[in-house]
Short mmCIF file of C-alpha atoms and ligand atoms in Angstrom, two decimals:
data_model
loop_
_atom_site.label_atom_id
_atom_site.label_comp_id
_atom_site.label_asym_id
_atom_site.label_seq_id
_atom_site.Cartn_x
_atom_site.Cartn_y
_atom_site.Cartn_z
CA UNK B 1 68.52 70.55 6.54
CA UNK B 2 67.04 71.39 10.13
CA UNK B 3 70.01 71.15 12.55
CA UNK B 4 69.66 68.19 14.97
CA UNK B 5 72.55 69.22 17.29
CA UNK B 6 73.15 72.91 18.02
CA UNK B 7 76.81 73.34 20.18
CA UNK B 8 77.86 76.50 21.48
CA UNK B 9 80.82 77.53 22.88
CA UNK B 10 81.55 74.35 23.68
CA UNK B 11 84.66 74.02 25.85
CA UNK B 12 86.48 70.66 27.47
CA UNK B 13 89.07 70.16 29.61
CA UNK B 14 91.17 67.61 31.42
CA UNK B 15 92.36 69.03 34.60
CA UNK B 16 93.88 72.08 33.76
CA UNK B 17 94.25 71.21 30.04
CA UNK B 18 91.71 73.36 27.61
CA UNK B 19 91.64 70.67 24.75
CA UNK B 20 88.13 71.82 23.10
CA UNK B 21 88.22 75.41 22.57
CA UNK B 22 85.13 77.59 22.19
CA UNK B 23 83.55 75.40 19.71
CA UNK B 24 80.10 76.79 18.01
CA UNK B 25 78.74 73.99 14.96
CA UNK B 26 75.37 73.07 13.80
CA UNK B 27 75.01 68.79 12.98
CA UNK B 28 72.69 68.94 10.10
CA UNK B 29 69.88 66.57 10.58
CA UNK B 30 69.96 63.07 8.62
CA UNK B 31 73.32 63.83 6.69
CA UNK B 32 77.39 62.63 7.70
CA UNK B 33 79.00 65.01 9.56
CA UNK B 34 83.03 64.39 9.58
CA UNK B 35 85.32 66.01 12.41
CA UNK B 36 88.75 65.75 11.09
CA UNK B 37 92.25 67.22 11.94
CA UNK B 38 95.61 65.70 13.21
CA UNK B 39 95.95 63.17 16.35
CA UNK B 40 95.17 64.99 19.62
CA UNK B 41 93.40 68.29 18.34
CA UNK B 42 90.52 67.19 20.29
CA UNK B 43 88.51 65.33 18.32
CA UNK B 44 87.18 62.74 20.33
CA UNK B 45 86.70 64.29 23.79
CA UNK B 46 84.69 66.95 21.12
CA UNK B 47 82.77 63.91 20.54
CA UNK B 48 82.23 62.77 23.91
CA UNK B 49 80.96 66.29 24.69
CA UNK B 50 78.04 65.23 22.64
CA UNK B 51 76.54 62.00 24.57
CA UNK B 52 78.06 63.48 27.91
CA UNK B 53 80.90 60.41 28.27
CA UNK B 54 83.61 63.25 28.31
CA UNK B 55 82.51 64.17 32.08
CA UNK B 56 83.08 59.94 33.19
CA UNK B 57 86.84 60.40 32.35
CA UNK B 58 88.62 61.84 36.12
CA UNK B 59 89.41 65.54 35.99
CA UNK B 60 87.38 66.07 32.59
CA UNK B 61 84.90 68.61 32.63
CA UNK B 62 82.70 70.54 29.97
CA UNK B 63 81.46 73.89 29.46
CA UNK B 64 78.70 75.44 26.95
CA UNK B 65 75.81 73.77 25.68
CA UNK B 66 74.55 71.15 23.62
CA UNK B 67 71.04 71.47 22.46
CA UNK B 68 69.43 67.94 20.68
CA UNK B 69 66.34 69.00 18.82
CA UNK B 70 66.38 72.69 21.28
CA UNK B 71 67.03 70.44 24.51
CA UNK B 72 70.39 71.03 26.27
CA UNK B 73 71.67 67.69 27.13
CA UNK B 74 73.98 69.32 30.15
CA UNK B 75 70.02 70.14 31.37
CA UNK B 76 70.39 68.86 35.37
CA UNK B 77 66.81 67.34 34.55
CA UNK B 78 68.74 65.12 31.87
CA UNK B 79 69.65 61.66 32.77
CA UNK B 80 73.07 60.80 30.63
CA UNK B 81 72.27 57.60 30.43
CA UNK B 82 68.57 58.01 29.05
CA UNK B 83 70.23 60.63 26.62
CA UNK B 84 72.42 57.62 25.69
CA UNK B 85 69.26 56.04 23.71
CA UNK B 86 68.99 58.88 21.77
CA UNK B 87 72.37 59.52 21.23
CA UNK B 88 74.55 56.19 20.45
CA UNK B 89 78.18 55.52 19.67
CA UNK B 90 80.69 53.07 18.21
CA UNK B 91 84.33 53.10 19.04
CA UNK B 92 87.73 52.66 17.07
CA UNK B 93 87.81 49.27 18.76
CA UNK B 94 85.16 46.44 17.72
CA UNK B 95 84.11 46.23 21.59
CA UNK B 96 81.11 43.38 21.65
CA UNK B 97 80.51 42.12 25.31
CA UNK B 98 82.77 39.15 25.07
CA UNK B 99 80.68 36.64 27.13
CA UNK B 100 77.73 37.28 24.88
CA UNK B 101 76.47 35.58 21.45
CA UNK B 102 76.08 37.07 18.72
CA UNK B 103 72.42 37.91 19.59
CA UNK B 104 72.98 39.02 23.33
CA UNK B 105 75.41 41.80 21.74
CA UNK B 106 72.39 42.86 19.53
CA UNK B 107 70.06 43.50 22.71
CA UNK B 108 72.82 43.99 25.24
CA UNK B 109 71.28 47.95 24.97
CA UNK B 110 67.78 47.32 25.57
CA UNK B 111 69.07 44.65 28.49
CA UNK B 112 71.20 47.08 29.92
CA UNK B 113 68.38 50.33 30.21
CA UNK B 114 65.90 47.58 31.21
CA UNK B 115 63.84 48.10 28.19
CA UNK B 116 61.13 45.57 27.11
CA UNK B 117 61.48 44.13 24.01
CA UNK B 118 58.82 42.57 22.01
CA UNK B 119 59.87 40.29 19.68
CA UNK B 120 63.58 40.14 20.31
CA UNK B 121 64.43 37.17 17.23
CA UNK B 122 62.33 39.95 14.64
CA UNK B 123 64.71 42.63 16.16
CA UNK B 124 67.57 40.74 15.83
CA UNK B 125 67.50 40.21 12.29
CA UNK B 126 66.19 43.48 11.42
CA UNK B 127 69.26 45.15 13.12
CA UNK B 128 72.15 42.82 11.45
CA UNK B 129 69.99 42.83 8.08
CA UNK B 130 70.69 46.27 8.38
CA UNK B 131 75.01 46.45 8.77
CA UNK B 132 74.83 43.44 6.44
CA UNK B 133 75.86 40.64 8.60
CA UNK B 134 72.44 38.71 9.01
CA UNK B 135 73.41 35.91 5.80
CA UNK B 136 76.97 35.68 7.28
CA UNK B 137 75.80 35.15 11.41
CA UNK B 138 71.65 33.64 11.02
CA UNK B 139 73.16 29.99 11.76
CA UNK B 140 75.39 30.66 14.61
CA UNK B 141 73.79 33.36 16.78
CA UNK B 142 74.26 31.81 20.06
CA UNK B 143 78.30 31.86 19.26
CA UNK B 144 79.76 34.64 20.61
CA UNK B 145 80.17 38.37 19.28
CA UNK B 146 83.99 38.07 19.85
CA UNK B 147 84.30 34.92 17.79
CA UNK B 148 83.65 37.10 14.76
CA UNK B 149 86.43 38.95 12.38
CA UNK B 150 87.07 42.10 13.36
CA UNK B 151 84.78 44.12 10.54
CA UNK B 152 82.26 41.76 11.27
CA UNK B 153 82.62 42.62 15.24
CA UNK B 154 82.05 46.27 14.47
CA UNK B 155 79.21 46.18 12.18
CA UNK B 156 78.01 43.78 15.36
CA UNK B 157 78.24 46.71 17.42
CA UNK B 158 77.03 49.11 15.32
CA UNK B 159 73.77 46.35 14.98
CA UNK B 160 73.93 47.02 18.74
CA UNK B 161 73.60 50.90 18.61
CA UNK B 162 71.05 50.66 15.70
CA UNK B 163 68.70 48.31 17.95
CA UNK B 164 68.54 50.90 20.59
CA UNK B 165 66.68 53.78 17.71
CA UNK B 166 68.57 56.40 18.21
CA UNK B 167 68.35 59.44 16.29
CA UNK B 168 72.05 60.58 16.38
CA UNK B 169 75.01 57.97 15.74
CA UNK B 170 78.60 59.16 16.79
CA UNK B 171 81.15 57.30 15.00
CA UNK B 172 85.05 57.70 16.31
CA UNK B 173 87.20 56.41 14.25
CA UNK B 174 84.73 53.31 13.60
CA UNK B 175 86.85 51.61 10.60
CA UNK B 176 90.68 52.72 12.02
CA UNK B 177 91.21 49.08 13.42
CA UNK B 178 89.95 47.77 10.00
CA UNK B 179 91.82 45.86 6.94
CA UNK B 180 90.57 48.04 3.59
CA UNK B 181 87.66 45.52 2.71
CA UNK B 182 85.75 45.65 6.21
CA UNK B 183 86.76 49.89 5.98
CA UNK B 184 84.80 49.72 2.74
CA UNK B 185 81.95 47.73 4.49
CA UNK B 186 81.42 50.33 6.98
CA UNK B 187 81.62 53.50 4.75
CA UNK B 188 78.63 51.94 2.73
CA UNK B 189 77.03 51.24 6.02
CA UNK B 190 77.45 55.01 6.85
CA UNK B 191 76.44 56.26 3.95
CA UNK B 192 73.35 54.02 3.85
CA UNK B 193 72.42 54.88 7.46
CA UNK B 194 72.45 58.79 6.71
CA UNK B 195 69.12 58.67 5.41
CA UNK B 196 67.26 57.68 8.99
CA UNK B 197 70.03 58.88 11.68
CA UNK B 198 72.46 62.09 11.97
CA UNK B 199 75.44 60.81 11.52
CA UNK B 200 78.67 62.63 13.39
CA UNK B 201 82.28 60.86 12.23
CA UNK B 202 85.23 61.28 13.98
CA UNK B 203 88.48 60.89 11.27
CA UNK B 204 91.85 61.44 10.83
CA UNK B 205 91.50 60.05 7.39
CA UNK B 206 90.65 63.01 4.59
CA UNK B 207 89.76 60.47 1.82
CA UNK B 208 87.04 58.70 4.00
CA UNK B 209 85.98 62.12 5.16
CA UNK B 210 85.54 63.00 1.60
CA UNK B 211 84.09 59.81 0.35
CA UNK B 212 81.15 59.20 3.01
CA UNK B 213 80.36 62.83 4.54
CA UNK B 214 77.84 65.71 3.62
CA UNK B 215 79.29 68.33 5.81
CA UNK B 216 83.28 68.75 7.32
CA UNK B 217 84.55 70.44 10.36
CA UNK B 218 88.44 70.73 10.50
CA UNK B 219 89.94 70.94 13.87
CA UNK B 220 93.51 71.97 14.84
CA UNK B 221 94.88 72.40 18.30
CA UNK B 222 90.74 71.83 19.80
CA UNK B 223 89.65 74.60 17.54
CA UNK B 224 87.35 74.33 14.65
CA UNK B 225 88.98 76.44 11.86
CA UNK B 226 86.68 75.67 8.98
CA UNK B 227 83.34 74.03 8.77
CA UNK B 228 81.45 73.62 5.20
CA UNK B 229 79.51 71.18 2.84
CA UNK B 230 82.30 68.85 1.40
CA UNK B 231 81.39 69.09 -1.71
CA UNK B 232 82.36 73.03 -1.21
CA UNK B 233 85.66 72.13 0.26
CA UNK B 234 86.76 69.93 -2.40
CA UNK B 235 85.10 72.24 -5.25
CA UNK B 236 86.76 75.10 -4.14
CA UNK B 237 90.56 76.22 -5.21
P1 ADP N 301 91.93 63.40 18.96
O1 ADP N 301 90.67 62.61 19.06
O2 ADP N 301 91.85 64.54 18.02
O3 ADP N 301 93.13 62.53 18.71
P2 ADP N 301 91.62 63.71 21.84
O4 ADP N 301 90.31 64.35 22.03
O5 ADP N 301 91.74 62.24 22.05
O6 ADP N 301 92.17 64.10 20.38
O7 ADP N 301 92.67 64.42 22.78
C1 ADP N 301 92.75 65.83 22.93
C2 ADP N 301 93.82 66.14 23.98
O8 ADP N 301 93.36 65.67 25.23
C3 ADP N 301 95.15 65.46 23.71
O9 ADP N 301 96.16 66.36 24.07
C4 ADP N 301 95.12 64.28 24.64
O10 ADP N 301 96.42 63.94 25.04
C5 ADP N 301 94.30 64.79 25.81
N1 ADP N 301 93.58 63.69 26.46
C6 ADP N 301 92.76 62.79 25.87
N2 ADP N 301 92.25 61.94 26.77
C7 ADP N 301 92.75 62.30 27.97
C8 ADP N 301 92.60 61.81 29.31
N3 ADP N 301 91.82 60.75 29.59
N4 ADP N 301 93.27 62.44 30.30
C9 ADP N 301 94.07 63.51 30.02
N5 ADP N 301 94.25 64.02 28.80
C10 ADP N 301 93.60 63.43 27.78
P1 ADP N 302 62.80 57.83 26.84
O1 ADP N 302 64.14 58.01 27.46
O2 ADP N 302 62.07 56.63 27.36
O3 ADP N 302 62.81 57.95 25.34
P2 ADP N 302 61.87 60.55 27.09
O4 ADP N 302 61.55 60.83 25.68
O5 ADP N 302 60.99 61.14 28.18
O6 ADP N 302 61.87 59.00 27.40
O7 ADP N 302 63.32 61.00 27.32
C1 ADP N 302 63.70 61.66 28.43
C2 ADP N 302 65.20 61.62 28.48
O8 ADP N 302 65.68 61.62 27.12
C3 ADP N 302 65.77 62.81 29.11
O9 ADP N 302 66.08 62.57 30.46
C4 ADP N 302 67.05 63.00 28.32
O10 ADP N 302 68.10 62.24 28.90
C5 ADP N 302 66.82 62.41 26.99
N1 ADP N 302 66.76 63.37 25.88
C6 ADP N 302 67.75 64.15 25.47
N2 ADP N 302 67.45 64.83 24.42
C7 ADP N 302 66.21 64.51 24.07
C8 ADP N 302 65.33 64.90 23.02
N3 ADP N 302 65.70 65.75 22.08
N4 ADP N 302 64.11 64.39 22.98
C9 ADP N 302 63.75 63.54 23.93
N5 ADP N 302 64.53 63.13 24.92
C10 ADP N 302 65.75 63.60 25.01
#
């Protein structure tokens, strides 16, 4: 498949820390792309490279380039936070706003970039039909997000990212907080989202890496020291 992100010697640091090191890796478009290695090889601020939240964090900074679809996001022309529509996230930590419902959470995106949405209610549904959680929330939608269980919470927040369209979904660690049951929940999620979005998954688990992504990229002290088609990796002696 077409590559949908192109990075190239991509390099982060926190003050005088290098923790992403010369990093070069093509996303494949519309497949799961795992980033896995041990706590603290750089992982997530890799991640955070990608939508341009690394440079919020004090004494971060980024070097190298990030093309989506041939357009470098570090671009001074690009507005982060317009490149946040196109590029979404979900966190470790089920994060809905916690003085919204259920439905806020779903068009807290579109509220927040001042975006006009048509037929919110259609929207709505569409976007927690999609993670599965319409049948469980349709009678309560004006509770709030944070009165859900915790899997349900982060499929609300990935309903959140999903009714934004964007065309690349970074995941860190989105089922880590999870009991095995809402874990399972989200890796079908993932797996059935691959077909519309580029997915990028940020894991320190190697049997959810293997189970729900297309492509792996192995990281170890903010280097990438192997990146191939999983099926490859685990085919391979
Ligand atoms: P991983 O996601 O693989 O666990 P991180 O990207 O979170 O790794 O961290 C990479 C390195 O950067 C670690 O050494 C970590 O301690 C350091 N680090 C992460 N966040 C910050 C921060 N906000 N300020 C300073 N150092 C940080
Ligand atoms: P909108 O943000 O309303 O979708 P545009 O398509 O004009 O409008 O997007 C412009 C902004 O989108 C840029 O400032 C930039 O932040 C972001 N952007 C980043 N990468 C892309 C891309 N590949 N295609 C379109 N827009 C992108």
């Amino acid at each position: 498949p077409e590559p949908k992100l192109q990075i190239s010697h991509l390099d982060a640091y926190f003050n005088d820390r290098h923790v992403v090191r010369d990093i070069t890796l093509s996303v494949p478009q519309r497949r799961v792309t795992a980033i896995i290695g041990p706590s603290g090889c750089g992982k997530s601020t890799f991640l955070r490279c990608l939508n341009r939240m690394h440079e919020h964090v004090p004494g971060a900074r980024a070097r190298g380039a990030v093309m989506l679809d041939g357009v470098d996001v570090y671009h001074p022309s690009i507005n982060p936070a317009r490149l946040r529509r196109h590029v979404g996230m979900v966190f470790q930590k089920p994060n809905p706003f916690p003085t919204m419902s259920i439905r806020d959470n779903v068009l807290a995106g579109h509220r927040l970039n001042g975006t006009h949405v048509d037929a919110p209610g259609e929207l709505v549904e569409r976007c927690l039909r999609q993670v599965a959680l319409w049948d469980e929330v349709k009678d309560r939608l004006g509770r709030p997000g944070v009165s859900l269980s915790s899997g349900q919470q982060q499929r609300l927040c990935m309903a959140r990212v999903l009714a934004v369209e964007p065309e690349v979904i970074l995941l860190d660690e989105p089922s880590s907080a999870l009991d095995p049951i809402a874990t399972a929940h989200i890796e079908e999620l993932i797996e059935e989202l691959k077909e519309r979005y580029t997915l990028v998954l940020v894991t320190h688990n190697l049997q959810q890496a293997a189970r729900v992504s297309d492509y792996m990229a192995f990281f170890y002290l903010g280097n990438l020291v192997e990146f191939d088609r999983t099926d490859v990796i685990f085919t391979n002696p």
